[in-house]
mmCIF file of C-alpha atoms in Angstrom:
data_model
loop_
_atom_site.group_PDB
_atom_site.id
_atom_site.type_symbol
_atom_site.label_atom_id
_atom_site.label_comp_id
_atom_site.label_asym_id
_atom_site.label_seq_id
_atom_site.Cartn_x
_atom_site.Cartn_y
_atom_site.Cartn_z
ATOM 1 C CA MET A 211 160.361 41.877 106.184
ATOM 2 C CA LYS A 212 157.647 40.856 103.750
ATOM 3 C CA ARG A 213 154.682 43.208 103.743
ATOM 4 C CA ASN A 214 151.218 41.732 103.496
ATOM 5 C CA VAL A 215 149.001 44.586 102.373
ATOM 6 C CA SER A 216 145.861 42.578 101.668
ATOM 7 C CA TRP A 217 142.781 44.153 103.246
ATOM 8 C CA ARG A 218 140.212 41.569 102.229
ATOM 9 C CA ARG A 219 139.846 39.750 105.503
ATOM 10 C CA ARG A 220 136.128 40.482 105.815
ATOM 11 C CA ALA A 221 133.677 42.415 103.668
ATOM 12 C CA LEU A 222 132.246 44.953 106.108
ATOM 13 C CA ALA A 223 130.173 48.085 105.662
ATOM 14 C CA VAL A 224 128.623 50.589 107.999
ATOM 15 C CA ARG A 225 126.212 53.503 107.586
ATOM 16 C CA ARG A 226 126.773 56.719 109.489
ATOM 17 C CA LYS A 227 124.528 59.622 110.435
ATOM 18 C CA THR A 228 127.154 62.227 109.608
ATOM 19 C CA LEU A 229 130.547 62.284 107.918
ATOM 20 C CA ILE A 230 132.068 65.720 108.496
ATOM 21 C CA ARG A 231 132.498 66.275 112.228
ATOM 22 C CA ARG A 232 134.083 68.918 114.414
ATOM 23 C CA SER A 233 137.675 67.923 115.079
ATOM 24 C CA GLY A 234 139.814 67.892 118.194
ATOM 25 C CA VAL A 235 142.924 68.063 116.004
ATOM 26 C CA GLU A 236 144.256 71.583 116.456
ATOM 27 C CA TRP A 237 145.335 72.259 112.859
ATOM 28 C CA THR A 238 141.961 71.556 111.292
ATOM 29 C CA ASP A 239 138.308 72.435 111.906
ATOM 30 C CA TYR A 240 136.633 69.195 110.846
ATOM 31 C CA ASN A 241 137.508 65.593 110.171
ATOM 32 C CA ALA A 242 135.916 63.072 107.863
ATOM 33 C CA ASN A 243 136.569 59.333 107.928
ATOM 34 C CA ILE A 244 135.350 57.168 105.058
ATOM 35 C CA TYR A 245 136.610 53.919 106.575
ATOM 36 C CA HIS A 246 136.602 52.463 110.076
ATOM 37 C CA GLY A 247 139.823 50.615 110.769
ATOM 38 C CA CYS A 248 143.016 50.651 108.753
ATOM 39 C CA ALA A 249 144.977 47.949 106.971
ATOM 40 C CA HIS A 250 148.241 49.751 107.716
ATOM 41 C CA ASN A 251 147.894 48.836 111.417
ATOM 42 C CA CYS A 252 150.820 51.004 112.564
ATOM 43 C CA ARG A 253 151.963 50.110 116.063
ATOM 44 C CA TYR A 254 151.799 53.695 117.305
ATOM 45 C CA CYS A 255 148.385 54.536 115.786
ATOM 46 C CA TYR A 256 146.326 56.527 118.281
ATOM 47 C CA ALA A 257 143.075 55.625 116.491
ATOM 48 C CA ARG A 258 143.747 51.913 116.925
ATOM 49 C CA LEU A 259 144.735 52.401 120.565
ATOM 50 C CA MET A 260 141.701 54.577 121.337
ATOM 51 C CA THR A 261 139.337 52.099 119.683
ATOM 52 C CA LYS A 262 140.746 49.206 121.712
ATOM 53 C CA ARG A 263 140.317 51.294 124.849
ATOM 54 C CA PHE A 264 136.765 52.578 124.363
ATOM 55 C CA GLU A 265 134.939 50.018 122.224
ATOM 56 C CA PRO A 266 133.639 47.119 124.347
ATOM 57 C CA ASN A 267 134.231 44.469 121.660
ATOM 58 C CA PRO A 268 136.575 45.996 119.102
ATOM 59 C CA LEU A 269 137.192 44.161 115.838
ATOM 60 C CA ASP A 270 140.689 43.618 114.558
ATOM 61 C CA TRP A 271 141.762 47.076 113.380
ATOM 62 C CA ARG A 272 142.633 45.634 109.957
ATOM 63 C CA ASP A 273 139.051 44.417 109.411
ATOM 64 C CA VAL A 274 138.162 47.618 107.588
ATOM 65 C CA LYS A 275 134.588 48.857 107.434
ATOM 66 C CA ILE A 276 133.446 50.985 104.485
ATOM 67 C CA VAL A 277 131.211 53.965 105.242
ATOM 68 C CA GLU A 278 128.852 53.069 102.435
ATOM 69 C CA ASN A 279 126.830 56.315 102.540
ATOM 70 C CA ALA A 280 129.918 58.563 102.668
ATOM 71 C CA VAL A 281 129.236 60.353 99.368
ATOM 72 C CA GLU A 282 125.617 61.054 100.275
ATOM 73 C CA LEU A 283 126.668 62.408 103.685
ATOM 74 C CA ALA A 284 129.431 64.547 102.179
ATOM 75 C CA ARG A 285 126.905 66.255 99.891
ATOM 76 C CA ARG A 286 124.543 66.912 102.794
ATOM 77 C CA ASP A 287 127.172 68.020 105.317
ATOM 78 C CA ILE A 288 128.833 70.633 103.108
ATOM 79 C CA ARG A 289 125.445 72.306 102.676
ATOM 80 C CA SER A 290 124.711 72.434 106.398
ATOM 81 C CA LEU A 291 128.103 73.289 107.936
ATOM 82 C CA ARG A 292 130.063 76.510 108.065
ATOM 83 C CA PRO A 293 133.044 76.279 105.651
ATOM 84 C CA GLY A 294 136.396 75.400 107.171
ATOM 85 C CA ARG A 295 139.322 72.992 106.932
ATOM 86 C CA ILE A 296 138.557 69.273 106.669
ATOM 87 C CA MET A 297 141.169 66.681 107.625
ATOM 88 C CA PHE A 298 140.775 63.706 105.320
ATOM 89 C CA CYS A 299 141.131 61.435 107.295
ATOM 90 C CA SER A 300 141.906 61.609 111.029
ATOM 91 C CA MET A 301 141.084 58.065 112.252
ATOM 92 C CA THR A 302 142.016 56.042 109.189
ATOM 93 C CA ASP A 303 143.910 56.347 105.908
ATOM 94 C CA PRO A 304 141.742 57.348 102.935
ATOM 95 C CA TYR A 305 144.178 55.686 100.511
ATOM 96 C CA GLN A 306 144.735 52.348 102.223
ATOM 97 C CA PRO A 307 144.579 49.248 99.961
ATOM 98 C CA ILE A 308 140.774 48.917 99.947
ATOM 99 C CA GLU A 309 140.570 52.320 98.216
ATOM 100 C CA ALA A 310 142.119 50.878 95.064
ATOM 101 C CA GLU A 311 138.897 48.874 94.590
ATOM 102 C CA THR A 312 136.222 51.161 96.056
ATOM 103 C CA GLY A 313 137.388 54.552 94.709
ATOM 104 C CA LEU A 314 135.518 56.044 97.670
ATOM 105 C CA ALA A 315 138.115 58.711 98.490
ATOM 106 C CA ARG A 316 137.963 60.057 94.953
ATOM 107 C CA LYS A 317 134.149 60.139 94.970
ATOM 108 C CA VAL A 318 134.089 62.075 98.244
ATOM 109 C CA LEU A 319 136.832 64.419 97.017
ATOM 110 C CA GLU A 320 134.799 65.229 93.913
ATOM 111 C CA VAL A 321 132.057 66.521 96.219
ATOM 112 C CA ARG A 322 134.314 68.484 98.553
ATOM 113 C CA LEU A 323 136.566 70.096 95.993
ATOM 114 C CA ASP A 324 133.570 71.817 94.441
ATOM 115 C CA SER A 325 132.732 73.441 97.778
ATOM 116 C CA PRO A 326 134.054 76.335 99.890
ATOM 117 C CA PHE A 327 135.774 73.881 102.271
ATOM 118 C CA HIS A 328 139.563 73.438 102.342
ATOM 119 C CA VAL A 329 140.582 69.772 102.197
ATOM 120 C CA LEU A 330 143.702 68.514 103.977
ATOM 121 C CA ILE A 331 144.459 65.006 102.703
ATOM 122 C CA LEU A 332 146.667 63.029 105.092
ATOM 123 C CA THR A 333 147.887 59.614 104.007
ATOM 124 C CA LYS A 334 150.789 57.176 104.027
ATOM 125 C CA SER A 335 149.976 55.789 100.595
ATOM 126 C CA PRO A 336 151.223 56.750 97.127
ATOM 127 C CA LEU A 337 147.820 55.565 95.865
ATOM 128 C CA VAL A 338 146.799 59.218 96.256
ATOM 129 C CA THR A 339 148.780 59.917 93.063
ATOM 130 C CA ARG A 340 145.883 58.276 91.196
ATOM 131 C CA ASP A 341 143.826 61.353 92.058
ATOM 132 C CA TYR A 342 146.401 64.028 91.252
ATOM 133 C CA ASP A 343 144.550 64.700 87.995
ATOM 134 C CA LEU A 344 141.512 65.723 90.060
ATOM 135 C CA ILE A 345 143.412 67.507 92.826
ATOM 136 C CA ARG A 346 145.715 69.651 90.670
ATOM 137 C CA GLY A 347 142.828 71.632 89.245
ATOM 138 C CA HIS A 348 141.722 72.985 92.638
ATOM 139 C CA SER A 349 143.209 75.537 95.025
ATOM 140 C CA ASN A 350 141.267 74.395 98.106
ATOM 141 C CA VAL A 351 143.212 71.189 98.724
ATOM 142 C CA GLU A 352 146.596 70.107 100.063
ATOM 143 C CA VAL A 353 148.209 66.671 99.890
ATOM 144 C CA GLY A 354 149.996 65.648 103.063
ATOM 145 C CA PHE A 355 151.976 62.594 104.045
ATOM 146 C CA THR A 356 152.992 61.298 107.433
ATOM 147 C CA ILE A 357 156.787 61.015 107.324
ATOM 148 C CA THR A 358 158.332 59.368 110.367
ATOM 149 C CA SER A 359 161.861 58.818 109.022
ATOM 150 C CA LEU A 360 163.917 59.134 105.863
ATOM 151 C CA ASP A 361 164.116 55.338 105.934
ATOM 152 C CA ASP A 362 161.391 52.714 105.935
ATOM 153 C CA ILE A 363 160.530 51.498 109.443
ATOM 154 C CA PRO A 364 158.592 48.224 109.063
ATOM 155 C CA PHE A 365 158.652 47.451 112.784
ATOM 156 C CA TRP A 366 156.508 50.516 113.497
ATOM 157 C CA GLU A 367 154.605 50.584 110.189
ATOM 158 C CA PRO A 368 154.365 46.895 109.211
ATOM 159 C CA TYR A 369 151.727 47.180 106.471
ATOM 160 C CA ALA A 370 152.041 50.800 105.338
ATOM 161 C CA PRO A 371 153.923 51.884 102.221
ATOM 162 C CA GLY A 372 157.409 52.951 103.294
ATOM 163 C CA ASN A 373 158.591 56.494 103.879
ATOM 164 C CA LYS A 374 160.654 56.412 100.673
ATOM 165 C CA LYS A 375 157.568 55.781 98.515
ATOM 166 C CA ARG A 376 155.709 58.533 100.350
ATOM 167 C CA THR A 377 158.550 60.949 99.678
ATOM 168 C CA GLU A 378 158.434 60.158 95.955
ATOM 169 C CA ALA A 379 154.681 60.802 95.872
ATOM 170 C CA LEU A 380 155.152 64.129 97.680
ATOM 171 C CA LYS A 381 157.760 65.280 95.208
ATOM 172 C CA LYS A 382 155.491 64.337 92.325
ATOM 173 C CA ALA A 383 152.658 66.424 93.802
ATOM 174 C CA HIS A 384 154.928 69.423 94.242
ATOM 175 C CA SER A 385 156.288 69.103 90.705
ATOM 176 C CA ILE A 386 152.799 69.510 89.208
ATOM 177 C CA GLY A 387 151.798 72.441 91.400
ATOM 178 C CA ILE A 388 149.815 70.714 94.159
ATOM 179 C CA LYS A 389 150.179 72.215 97.635
ATOM 180 C CA THR A 390 151.960 69.802 99.957
ATOM 181 C CA PHE A 391 152.583 69.301 103.655
ATOM 182 C CA VAL A 392 154.351 66.775 105.841
ATOM 183 C CA SER A 393 153.180 65.603 109.237
ATOM 184 C CA ILE A 394 156.235 64.662 111.294
ATOM 185 C CA GLU A 395 154.229 62.768 113.866
ATOM 186 C CA PRO A 396 154.704 60.654 115.805
ATOM 187 C CA TRP A 397 158.205 61.722 116.740
ATOM 188 C CA ILE A 398 159.556 58.265 117.570
ATOM 189 C CA PRO A 399 162.608 58.139 119.872
ATOM 190 C CA GLU A 400 165.862 57.285 118.064
ATOM 191 C CA MET A 401 163.899 56.852 114.813
ATOM 192 C CA THR A 402 162.379 60.193 113.856
ATOM 193 C CA HIS A 403 164.784 63.077 113.184
ATOM 194 C CA PRO A 404 162.679 66.120 112.276
ATOM 195 C CA GLN A 405 165.573 68.335 111.185
ATOM 196 C CA SER A 406 166.910 65.696 108.785
ATOM 197 C CA ILE A 407 163.424 65.193 107.332
ATOM 198 C CA ALA A 408 162.847 68.929 106.907
ATOM 199 C CA GLU A 409 166.286 69.479 105.392
ATOM 200 C CA LYS A 410 165.740 66.700 102.853
ATOM 201 C CA LEU A 411 162.221 67.733 101.857
ATOM 202 C CA LYS A 412 162.103 71.503 102.331
ATOM 203 C CA ASP A 413 162.277 72.277 98.606
ATOM 204 C CA ASP A 414 159.252 70.080 97.839
ATOM 205 C CA ILE A 415 157.031 70.871 100.818
ATOM 206 C CA ASP A 416 154.960 73.963 101.540
ATOM 207 C CA ARG A 417 154.802 73.375 105.287
ATOM 208 C CA PHE A 418 155.610 70.925 108.068
ATOM 209 C CA ILE A 419 153.467 69.928 111.047
ATOM 210 C CA ILE A 420 155.525 68.660 113.979
ATOM 211 C CA GLY A 421 154.100 66.676 116.887
ATOM 212 C CA SER A 422 155.208 64.267 119.590
ATOM 213 C CA MET A 423 154.476 60.602 120.227
ATOM 214 C CA GLN A 424 151.180 60.529 122.111
ATOM 215 C CA TYR A 425 149.515 57.736 124.098
ATOM 216 C CA SER A 426 152.879 56.230 124.992
ATOM 217 C CA ASP A 427 155.426 56.357 127.767
ATOM 218 C CA VAL A 428 157.923 58.467 125.819
ATOM 219 C CA PRO A 429 159.475 60.874 128.346
ATOM 220 C CA ARG A 430 158.760 64.531 127.617
ATOM 221 C CA ARG A 431 162.452 65.179 128.225
ATOM 222 C CA LEU A 432 163.182 63.844 124.737
ATOM 223 C CA TYR A 433 161.331 66.808 123.280
ATOM 224 C CA THR A 434 162.477 69.466 125.742
ATOM 225 C CA ASP A 435 166.095 68.521 124.970
ATOM 226 C CA SER A 436 165.661 68.468 121.175
ATOM 227 C CA LEU A 437 163.228 71.277 120.431
ATOM 228 C CA PRO A 438 165.243 74.459 121.037
ATOM 229 C CA CYS A 439 167.872 73.606 118.436
ATOM 230 C CA LEU A 440 165.262 72.294 115.997
ATOM 231 C CA ILE A 441 163.199 75.479 116.248
ATOM 232 C CA THR A 442 166.306 77.643 115.870
ATOM 233 C CA TRP A 443 167.267 75.760 112.698
ATOM 234 C CA LEU A 444 163.752 75.938 111.229
ATOM 235 C CA ASP A 445 163.524 79.669 111.897
ATOM 236 C CA GLU A 446 166.992 80.424 110.537
ATOM 237 C CA ASN A 447 166.199 78.531 107.345
ATOM 238 C CA LYS A 448 162.802 80.249 107.007
ATOM 239 C CA ILE A 449 160.949 76.939 106.894
ATOM 240 C CA ASN A 450 157.178 77.095 107.249
ATOM 241 C CA TYR A 451 156.119 74.871 110.136
ATOM 242 C CA TYR A 452 153.418 74.383 112.741
ATOM 243 C CA ARG A 453 154.461 73.130 116.166
ATOM 244 C CA LYS A 454 151.683 71.320 117.977
ATOM 245 C CA LYS A 455 150.550 72.416 121.422
ATOM 246 C CA GLU A 456 152.139 69.548 123.321
ATOM 247 C CA LEU A 457 155.519 70.595 121.916
ATOM 248 C CA ARG A 458 154.961 74.277 122.643
ATOM 249 C CA SER A 459 154.455 73.354 126.295
ATOM 250 C CA CYS A 460 157.679 71.298 126.232
ATOM 251 C CA ILE A 461 159.791 74.178 124.980
ATOM 252 C CA LEU A 462 158.281 76.579 127.504
ATOM 253 C CA SER A 463 159.153 74.138 130.292
ATOM 254 C CA GLU A 464 162.719 73.872 128.978
ATOM 255 C CA ARG A 465 163.190 77.635 128.978
ATOM 256 C CA LYS A 466 161.924 77.917 132.541
ATOM 257 C CA LEU A 467 164.315 75.189 133.724
ATOM 258 C CA ASN A 468 167.479 75.927 131.801
ATOM 259 C CA GLY A 469 167.203 79.268 130.043
ATOM 260 C CA ASP A 470 168.501 79.637 126.505
ATOM 261 C CA HIS A 471 169.870 76.624 124.648
ATOM 262 C CA GLU A 472 173.128 76.724 122.703
ATOM 263 C CA CYS A 473 172.940 75.037 119.314
ATOM 264 C CA ASP A 474 175.701 73.987 116.997
ATOM 265 C CA LEU A 475 173.986 74.527 113.656
#
């Protein structure tokens, strides 16, 4: 499948009143989004689905808007907010194709990395390697990639760089001393195999974040059946991981229904 990664469908910009906002994502304190929309346009993207649901006249999600006062807001917000973890970004990808021309992610990072905040970069793009020279000199930053499979899955991620390229960029970060994490989310039925991903990447990753597939009709039974053995394997191999709340509730339900699970590990 040929990937069309061009973002230049319209030249759009927006000004915001604030950039760093309190987050509903449980593993961070704040989020900051320097673009509205995303050229990757992944089929499962909760941000795209939420925008279509709540905006009365949503634009095509790939018609990306630049937050043109992002650097100014970043400087102001870090002075007025209590230090904490910032997810960069939660509703878009900071290193989508437009970033190669704007350099906006790097400019905002330069502000944040010289602050008491801890920056959690989450991307699907190896473009972040451009900024490794900046990132490697700071201890208050981690580079994370969404990894949904060990293979590329263009049906689900039609315009995003493939999982194989993301894996290469992760390994490069680890090799030069940058803290790394992997977000195994969404957990796509018959496509995402968290144990295989963790086993392949465990030597290059500092921690894994594991979630489900939200805003879809995936039956919870998929997770209740798979989680006990996955958690046993992660614990036995002393792998650092964070299991999101929706999965913690799944495993509790499984234990109530069936008791202990036997695993062939």
